Coordinates of C-alpha atoms in Angstrom, one line a residue:
M25 CA -119.1 133.8 26.0
A26 CA -115.3 132.4 26.0
T27 CA -116.0 129.6 28.0
T28 CA -118.7 128.2 25.1
G29 CA -118.0 125.0 24.1
K30 CA -115.7 124.6 26.7
V31 CA -114.8 122.6 30.3
I32 CA -115.2 125.2 32.7
R33 CA -113.2 124.3 36.2
C34 CA -115.2 126.1 38.7
K35 CA -116.4 125.7 42.7
A36 CA -119.0 123.7 44.3
A37 CA -119.5 121.9 48.1
V38 CA -119.2 118.2 47.2
A39 CA -121.2 115.7 49.2
W40 CA -118.2 112.6 48.6
E41 CA -120.2 110.9 51.7
P42 CA -123.4 110.4 53.3
N43 CA -123.8 111.9 57.2
K44 CA -120.1 114.4 57.0
P45 CA -119.7 117.9 55.9
L46 CA -119.7 119.2 52.5
V47 CA -116.4 119.7 51.1
I48 CA -115.8 122.8 48.7
E49 CA -113.6 121.8 45.5
E50 CA -112.9 122.6 42.5
I51 CA -114.6 120.6 40.0
E52 CA -115.5 120.4 36.4
V53 CA -118.8 121.1 34.3
A54 CA -118.7 120.0 30.7
P55 CA -120.7 121.8 27.9
P56 CA -124.3 120.8 27.1
Q57 CA -124.9 118.5 24.8
A58 CA -128.3 118.3 23.4
N59 CA -131.2 119.7 24.7
E60 CA -129.2 121.0 27.7
V61 CA -128.3 124.3 29.5
R62 CA -125.4 125.4 31.4
I63 CA -126.4 127.6 34.0
K64 CA -123.8 129.8 36.1
I65 CA -125.7 129.5 39.5
V66 CA -125.9 133.2 40.9
A67 CA -127.7 132.1 44.5
T68 CA -129.8 129.1 46.0
G69 CA -131.4 128.2 49.0
L70 CA -130.5 125.5 51.1
C71 CA -133.9 123.4 51.6
H72 CA -134.1 120.0 54.2
T73 CA -134.7 117.9 51.5
D74 CA -130.4 118.8 50.3
L75 CA -130.3 117.7 54.3
Y76 CA -132.6 114.8 53.7
H77 CA -130.2 112.8 51.5
L78 CA -126.9 113.7 53.3
F79 CA -128.1 112.8 56.8
E80 CA -131.0 110.6 56.5
G81 CA -131.7 108.7 53.3
M82 CA -127.7 108.5 53.0
H83 CA -127.8 106.0 50.4
K84 CA -124.2 105.0 49.8
D85 CA -124.6 104.6 45.9
G86 CA -125.5 108.5 46.0
F87 CA -122.3 110.1 46.6
P88 CA -120.6 111.4 45.2
A89 CA -122.8 114.3 44.5
V90 CA -123.5 117.7 44.3
L91 CA -126.4 118.4 46.6
G92 CA -129.2 122.1 45.9
H93 CA -131.8 123.1 44.3
E94 CA -133.5 125.7 45.2
G95 CA -131.5 128.0 43.1
A96 CA -131.7 130.7 39.9
G97 CA -128.8 131.6 37.5
I98 CA -127.8 132.9 33.9
V99 CA -127.8 130.7 30.9
E100 CA -124.3 130.3 30.0
S101 CA -124.5 128.2 27.2
V102 CA -126.7 125.7 25.4
G103 CA -126.8 122.8 23.7
P104 CA -128.4 121.6 19.9
G105 CA -131.7 121.2 20.0
V106 CA -132.1 124.4 22.4
T107 CA -134.6 127.5 20.8
E108 CA -136.1 128.3 24.4
F109 CA -133.0 129.5 26.0
Q110 CA -129.9 131.8 24.7
P111 CA -127.0 133.2 27.2
G112 CA -128.1 135.7 29.0
D113 CA -131.2 134.9 30.1
K114 CA -132.0 134.5 33.5
V115 CA -133.5 130.9 35.2
I116 CA -134.2 129.2 37.5
P117 CA -133.6 125.5 37.4
L118 CA -136.5 122.9 38.6
F119 CA -136.4 119.8 39.5
L120 CA -140.0 118.6 38.6
S121 CA -139.9 118.9 34.4
Q122 CA -142.8 119.8 31.5
C123 CA -142.3 119.1 28.3
R124 CA -145.4 120.7 27.5
E125 CA -146.3 117.7 25.4
C126 CA -146.7 114.5 27.4
R127 CA -150.6 113.9 28.5
F128 CA -149.6 114.5 31.9
C129 CA -148.0 118.2 31.0
K130 CA -151.2 118.6 28.9
S131 CA -153.6 117.9 31.3
P132 CA -154.8 120.3 34.1
K133 CA -155.5 117.4 36.1
T134 CA -151.7 117.2 37.2
N135 CA -148.2 119.0 37.2
Q136 CA -146.5 115.5 36.9
C137 CA -144.2 115.4 33.7
E138 CA -144.5 111.7 31.9
K139 CA -141.0 112.9 29.6
G140 CA -139.9 114.4 33.4
W141 CA -139.8 111.4 35.4
A142 CA -140.7 107.8 36.0
V143 CA -144.0 107.7 37.0
D144 CA -144.8 104.6 35.3
R145 CA -142.5 102.8 38.3
Y146 CA -143.7 103.1 42.0
D147 CA -140.4 103.5 43.5
V148 CA -138.2 105.0 41.2
M149 CA -138.6 108.4 40.0
A150 CA -135.7 109.4 36.7
L151 CA -135.6 111.6 33.9
E152 CA -136.1 109.9 30.7
D153 CA -133.7 112.1 28.6
T154 CA -130.4 111.9 27.7
R155 CA -129.1 112.5 31.2
F156 CA -131.1 111.0 33.6
T157 CA -132.3 107.0 32.5
Y158 CA -133.0 103.6 33.9
S159 CA -130.5 101.3 35.1
K160 CA -129.6 98.7 37.1
Y161 CA -127.5 101.3 38.5
L162 CA -130.3 103.9 39.8
V163 CA -129.8 105.4 43.3
N164 CA -132.2 107.5 44.8
T165 CA -133.5 109.8 47.7
C166 CA -136.1 107.5 49.5
F167 CA -138.2 110.6 48.8
R168 CA -141.9 110.0 48.9
I169 CA -144.4 112.1 48.2
F170 CA -148.6 111.4 48.7
F171 CA -150.1 112.8 45.2
N172 CA -153.3 113.5 45.3
Q173 CA -156.1 110.8 44.1
N174 CA -153.7 107.7 44.0
L175 CA -150.9 108.0 47.1
M176 CA -148.4 107.0 44.4
S177 CA -145.3 107.0 45.8
F178 CA -142.2 107.9 44.6
R179 CA -138.4 108.9 44.9
F180 CA -136.3 111.9 43.7
S181 CA -133.3 110.5 42.1
V182 CA -130.1 111.5 41.8
Q183 CA -127.7 110.4 38.6
H184 CA -127.6 107.2 37.7
D185 CA -123.9 106.1 37.5
G186 CA -122.5 109.1 36.5
K187 CA -121.9 107.8 33.2
E188 CA -124.1 111.0 32.4
S189 CA -123.1 113.4 35.0
R190 CA -121.9 116.6 33.6
F191 CA -119.5 117.4 36.7
T192 CA -116.6 115.9 37.9
C193 CA -113.6 116.4 40.4
K194 CA -110.3 114.8 41.1
G195 CA -110.7 112.2 38.3
K196 CA -114.5 111.1 39.3
K197 CA -117.3 111.2 38.3
V198 CA -119.9 113.2 40.4
L199 CA -123.3 112.5 40.2
Q200 CA -125.9 115.8 40.0
F201 CA -128.8 115.5 42.5
M202 CA -132.3 116.2 41.5
G203 CA -131.4 117.4 38.1
T204 CA -130.4 120.7 39.8
S205 CA -127.2 120.9 42.0
T206 CA -127.5 124.1 42.7
F207 CA -124.7 124.1 45.0
S208 CA -122.1 124.8 42.1
E209 CA -121.2 128.2 40.3
Y210 CA -121.8 126.8 37.1
T211 CA -124.6 123.2 36.6
V212 CA -126.4 121.6 33.3
V213 CA -129.7 121.3 32.8
N214 CA -132.1 119.8 30.7
Q215 CA -134.2 122.6 28.6
I216 CA -137.7 120.8 29.5
A217 CA -137.0 121.4 33.8
V218 CA -135.4 125.3 33.4
A219 CA -137.8 128.5 33.4
K220 CA -137.2 131.7 31.6
I221 CA -138.0 134.1 34.5
D222 CA -138.0 138.0 34.0
P223 CA -134.8 140.0 33.5
A224 CA -135.6 142.5 36.4
A225 CA -136.2 139.5 38.5
P226 CA -133.5 139.5 41.7
L227 CA -131.7 136.3 41.5
D228 CA -131.0 136.4 45.2
K229 CA -134.4 136.5 46.2
V230 CA -136.3 134.8 44.0
C231 CA -134.1 131.8 43.8
L232 CA -136.5 130.5 46.5
L233 CA -139.3 130.0 44.3
G234 CA -137.6 127.3 42.7
C235 CA -138.7 125.0 45.5
G236 CA -139.9 126.1 48.9
I237 CA -142.6 129.1 48.9
C238 CA -144.1 127.5 45.2
T239 CA -144.3 124.4 47.5
G240 CA -146.4 125.6 49.9
Y241 CA -148.4 128.6 48.7
G242 CA -149.5 126.5 45.9
A243 CA -150.4 123.6 48.3
A244 CA -153.3 126.6 49.4
V245 CA -154.2 127.6 46.5
N246 CA -153.9 125.3 43.6
T247 CA -154.4 121.9 45.5
A248 CA -155.9 122.5 48.6
K249 CA -158.4 125.4 46.6
V250 CA -159.0 127.5 49.7
E251 CA -161.9 129.6 49.4
P252 CA -162.8 133.1 50.6
G253 CA -164.1 133.5 54.3
S254 CA -163.2 129.9 55.3
T255 CA -160.8 128.6 58.3
C256 CA -157.6 127.3 57.7
A257 CA -154.8 125.5 60.0
V258 CA -151.4 125.4 59.0
F259 CA -149.2 122.5 60.7
G260 CA -145.6 123.9 60.4
L261 CA -144.1 127.2 60.6
G262 CA -141.2 126.0 58.5
A263 CA -140.5 127.8 54.8
V264 CA -143.2 126.0 53.2
G265 CA -145.3 126.2 55.9
L266 CA -145.4 129.6 55.9
A267 CA -145.8 130.1 52.5
A268 CA -148.9 127.9 52.7
V269 CA -149.8 131.0 55.4
M270 CA -149.4 133.4 52.8
G271 CA -151.3 131.1 50.1
C272 CA -154.5 130.6 52.8
K273 CA -154.2 134.5 53.1
A274 CA -154.4 135.7 49.3
A275 CA -157.6 132.9 48.8
G276 CA -159.2 134.7 51.2
A277 CA -158.9 133.2 54.7
K278 CA -160.8 134.7 57.1
K279 CA -159.0 132.8 60.2
I280 CA -156.1 131.0 59.6
I281 CA -154.8 129.0 62.5
A282 CA -150.8 128.6 63.0
V283 CA -149.9 125.4 64.6
D284 CA -146.3 125.0 65.9
I285 CA -144.5 123.6 69.0
N286 CA -141.8 126.6 68.9
P287 CA -143.5 129.9 69.7
E288 CA -141.1 132.0 68.7
K289 CA -141.7 131.4 64.8
F290 CA -145.3 132.9 65.7
E291 CA -144.5 136.3 64.9
K292 CA -142.8 135.4 61.7
A293 CA -146.3 133.3 60.9
K294 CA -148.5 137.1 61.4
V295 CA -146.5 138.7 58.7
F296 CA -147.9 136.3 56.4
G297 CA -151.1 136.4 57.6
A298 CA -152.3 134.1 59.9
T299 CA -154.5 135.2 63.0
D300 CA -154.2 132.5 65.9
F301 CA -151.3 130.3 67.3
V302 CA -151.6 127.4 68.6
N303 CA -148.7 125.0 70.7
P304 CA -149.7 121.8 71.5
K305 CA -147.4 121.9 73.9
D306 CA -149.5 124.1 75.7
H307 CA -152.9 122.0 76.2
D308 CA -153.2 118.4 77.4
K309 CA -155.7 117.3 74.5
P310 CA -155.2 116.1 71.5
I311 CA -154.5 119.4 68.7
S312 CA -157.1 118.2 66.5
Q313 CA -159.7 118.7 69.9
V314 CA -157.8 121.6 70.3
L315 CA -158.7 123.2 67.1
A316 CA -162.1 121.8 66.6
E317 CA -163.4 124.0 70.0
M318 CA -161.8 126.7 68.0
T319 CA -163.9 126.2 64.9
N320 CA -167.3 125.4 65.6
G321 CA -166.3 121.8 65.1
G322 CA -162.9 121.6 62.7
V323 CA -161.4 124.0 59.7
D324 CA -162.9 123.7 56.6
Y325 CA -159.2 123.8 55.3
S326 CA -155.9 121.9 56.9
L327 CA -152.1 122.0 55.3
E328 CA -149.5 119.5 57.0
C329 CA -146.1 120.8 56.6
T330 CA -144.4 119.1 58.9
G331 CA -143.4 115.5 57.3
N332 CA -144.3 113.8 60.6
V333 CA -146.7 110.8 59.8
G334 CA -148.4 112.2 63.4
V335 CA -148.9 115.3 62.4
M336 CA -150.5 114.6 59.2
R337 CA -153.7 112.3 60.9
S338 CA -154.2 114.9 63.8
A339 CA -154.2 117.2 60.3
L340 CA -156.9 115.1 58.9
E341 CA -159.1 115.3 62.2
S342 CA -158.5 118.5 62.7
C343 CA -161.0 119.4 59.7
I344 CA -164.5 119.4 59.7
Q345 CA -166.5 116.4 58.9
A346 CA -168.9 116.7 55.5
W347 CA -166.7 118.8 53.5
G348 CA -162.8 119.5 55.1
V349 CA -159.8 119.3 53.0
S350 CA -156.5 118.1 54.1
V351 CA -153.6 118.3 52.1
I352 CA -150.3 116.7 52.6
V353 CA -147.5 118.6 52.0
G354 CA -144.4 117.2 54.1
W355 CA -142.9 114.2 53.3
T356 CA -141.5 111.2 54.5
E357 CA -140.0 107.9 53.8
L358 CA -139.8 106.6 57.1
H359 CA -143.1 105.7 58.1
D360 CA -146.6 104.8 56.7
V361 CA -149.1 107.2 57.7
A362 CA -153.1 106.1 58.6
T363 CA -156.6 107.1 60.0
R364 CA -159.5 105.9 60.9
P365 CA -161.7 105.0 57.6
V366 CA -164.4 106.7 59.0
Q367 CA -162.7 109.8 58.9
L368 CA -162.6 109.8 55.1
I369 CA -166.4 108.1 55.0
A370 CA -167.6 111.3 57.3
G371 CA -166.9 113.9 54.4
R372 CA -163.3 114.6 54.8
T373 CA -160.9 114.5 51.9
W374 CA -157.3 113.3 52.0
K375 CA -155.2 115.4 49.5
G376 CA -151.3 115.3 48.8
S377 CA -149.3 118.4 46.9
I378 CA -145.9 117.8 44.8
F379 CA -144.3 121.4 44.5
G380 CA -148.0 123.2 44.9
G381 CA -149.6 121.8 42.1
F382 CA -147.5 123.7 39.8
K383 CA -147.0 123.1 36.3
S384 CA -143.2 124.0 37.1
K385 CA -142.2 125.8 34.1
D386 CA -145.0 127.8 33.9
G387 CA -146.0 128.4 37.5
V388 CA -142.4 129.5 38.3
S389 CA -142.5 132.5 35.8
E390 CA -146.0 133.5 37.6
M391 CA -144.3 133.6 40.6
V392 CA -141.7 135.6 39.7
K393 CA -143.7 138.2 38.4
A394 CA -146.0 138.0 41.2
Y395 CA -143.0 139.0 43.2
L396 CA -142.0 141.7 41.1
D397 CA -145.7 143.1 41.6
K398 CA -145.4 142.5 45.1
K399 CA -148.3 139.9 45.1
V400 CA -146.3 137.4 46.8
K401 CA -143.2 137.7 49.8
V402 CA -139.9 136.5 49.6
D403 CA -137.5 138.7 50.9
E404 CA -139.2 138.1 54.3
F405 CA -138.3 134.3 54.1
I406 CA -134.4 135.0 54.4
T407 CA -133.4 134.9 57.4
H408 CA -129.6 134.7 56.3
N409 CA -127.3 135.6 54.0
M410 CA -123.6 133.5 53.4
T411 CA -121.1 132.0 50.8
L412 CA -120.9 128.8 49.8
D413 CA -118.0 129.0 52.0
Q414 CA -119.7 128.8 54.9
I415 CA -122.2 126.3 53.9
N416 CA -121.8 123.9 56.5
D417 CA -122.7 126.6 58.5
A418 CA -125.7 127.1 56.9
I419 CA -126.7 123.5 57.2
E420 CA -126.2 123.2 61.2
L421 CA -128.7 126.3 61.3
M422 CA -131.3 124.9 59.3
K423 CA -130.9 121.3 61.5
H424 CA -131.1 123.7 65.0
S425 CA -134.3 125.3 63.6
K426 CA -132.3 128.5 63.3
C427 CA -133.5 129.9 60.8
I428 CA -136.4 130.0 57.4
R429 CA -134.5 130.4 54.9
T430 CA -130.5 130.8 54.3
V431 CA -129.6 131.7 50.9
L432 CA -126.0 131.1 49.7
N433 CA -124.5 133.8 47.6
I434 CA -122.5 131.3 44.9
S435 CA -121.3 133.8 42.2
P436 CA -121.9 137.4 41.3
E437 CA -124.9 138.3 38.2

């Protein structure tokens, strides 16, 4: 391509400071270095994690930055050492890496990657390649996820002091968010965090498989391991929750109870396989008691998709004792989660899930194929289509729960 090896000037939505609207700017995107891929972003979804960094995390050292992590695009050029990708490939950039070489990647027990994240640090998470390294300048988005077994906490980072960022704007380095930064016409990503997908895949649809849909669907299928004939409850009916409902149905659950305080979401949940609907506001007793009465003692599986610690506890206590499994899918850094020991001593299992337990490169490619084979829904999650220039309008829709997923059309294929 004519742009290979050259700096590309393109449009991006830049977050200059926390709690302020994004600004459409012309930025410069440097050529990919060793083991890197430069991608022309065609479409991206807007996820609440982007809003969290902007409005809730608000670390002053985390700006300016280009947000976005749920995108899809086409490889424009590759750096030295890249053999898996070539210009023209359709790809999805990933916030979770898969090097296929470390002990985590080789283990079927986890979808983490030692080369991708700082898993040996409790409160820091950063890529260990040439672009994401430990530094005293490291900044984080305070993003805690509770891993299965050890409840390990960590934080998704934007880049450190910007020295290795491939973005500049008005003479200033601009940070790259979660290794992806899809609110830009072009981005640069390490090859261990890119999934090659079927060339027939529509990028303005499958971009959503880069985060929300895989996160919810996989939490049911991979983490909870929902069994045929079981009863399930899904708390929270945003995109992740609806994907969890879809996962429960795919796994063969006979009863899927959708729980949300917004009754307008119930019809949408039915599309994805929900069989029953409960609004906690309609009851004067704890939701766990309501579900226990509906299911002869509690559900076999519950999936919490709200990021509210009170709901996390309710989801656990809604499971039947002896074998109930509850999975924390939503996230928060603001409060600790707690329950009485007897809830676990009685036989319940409490688990956490990141990216639905999918090994990222392999899982995303498989989910794209499943979509093309009409085995999973994607189009049904999209409630709005907008342009990059309308990104602040899309943010307002999400802030006020007026959308499931908005797709931003960034560039033509």
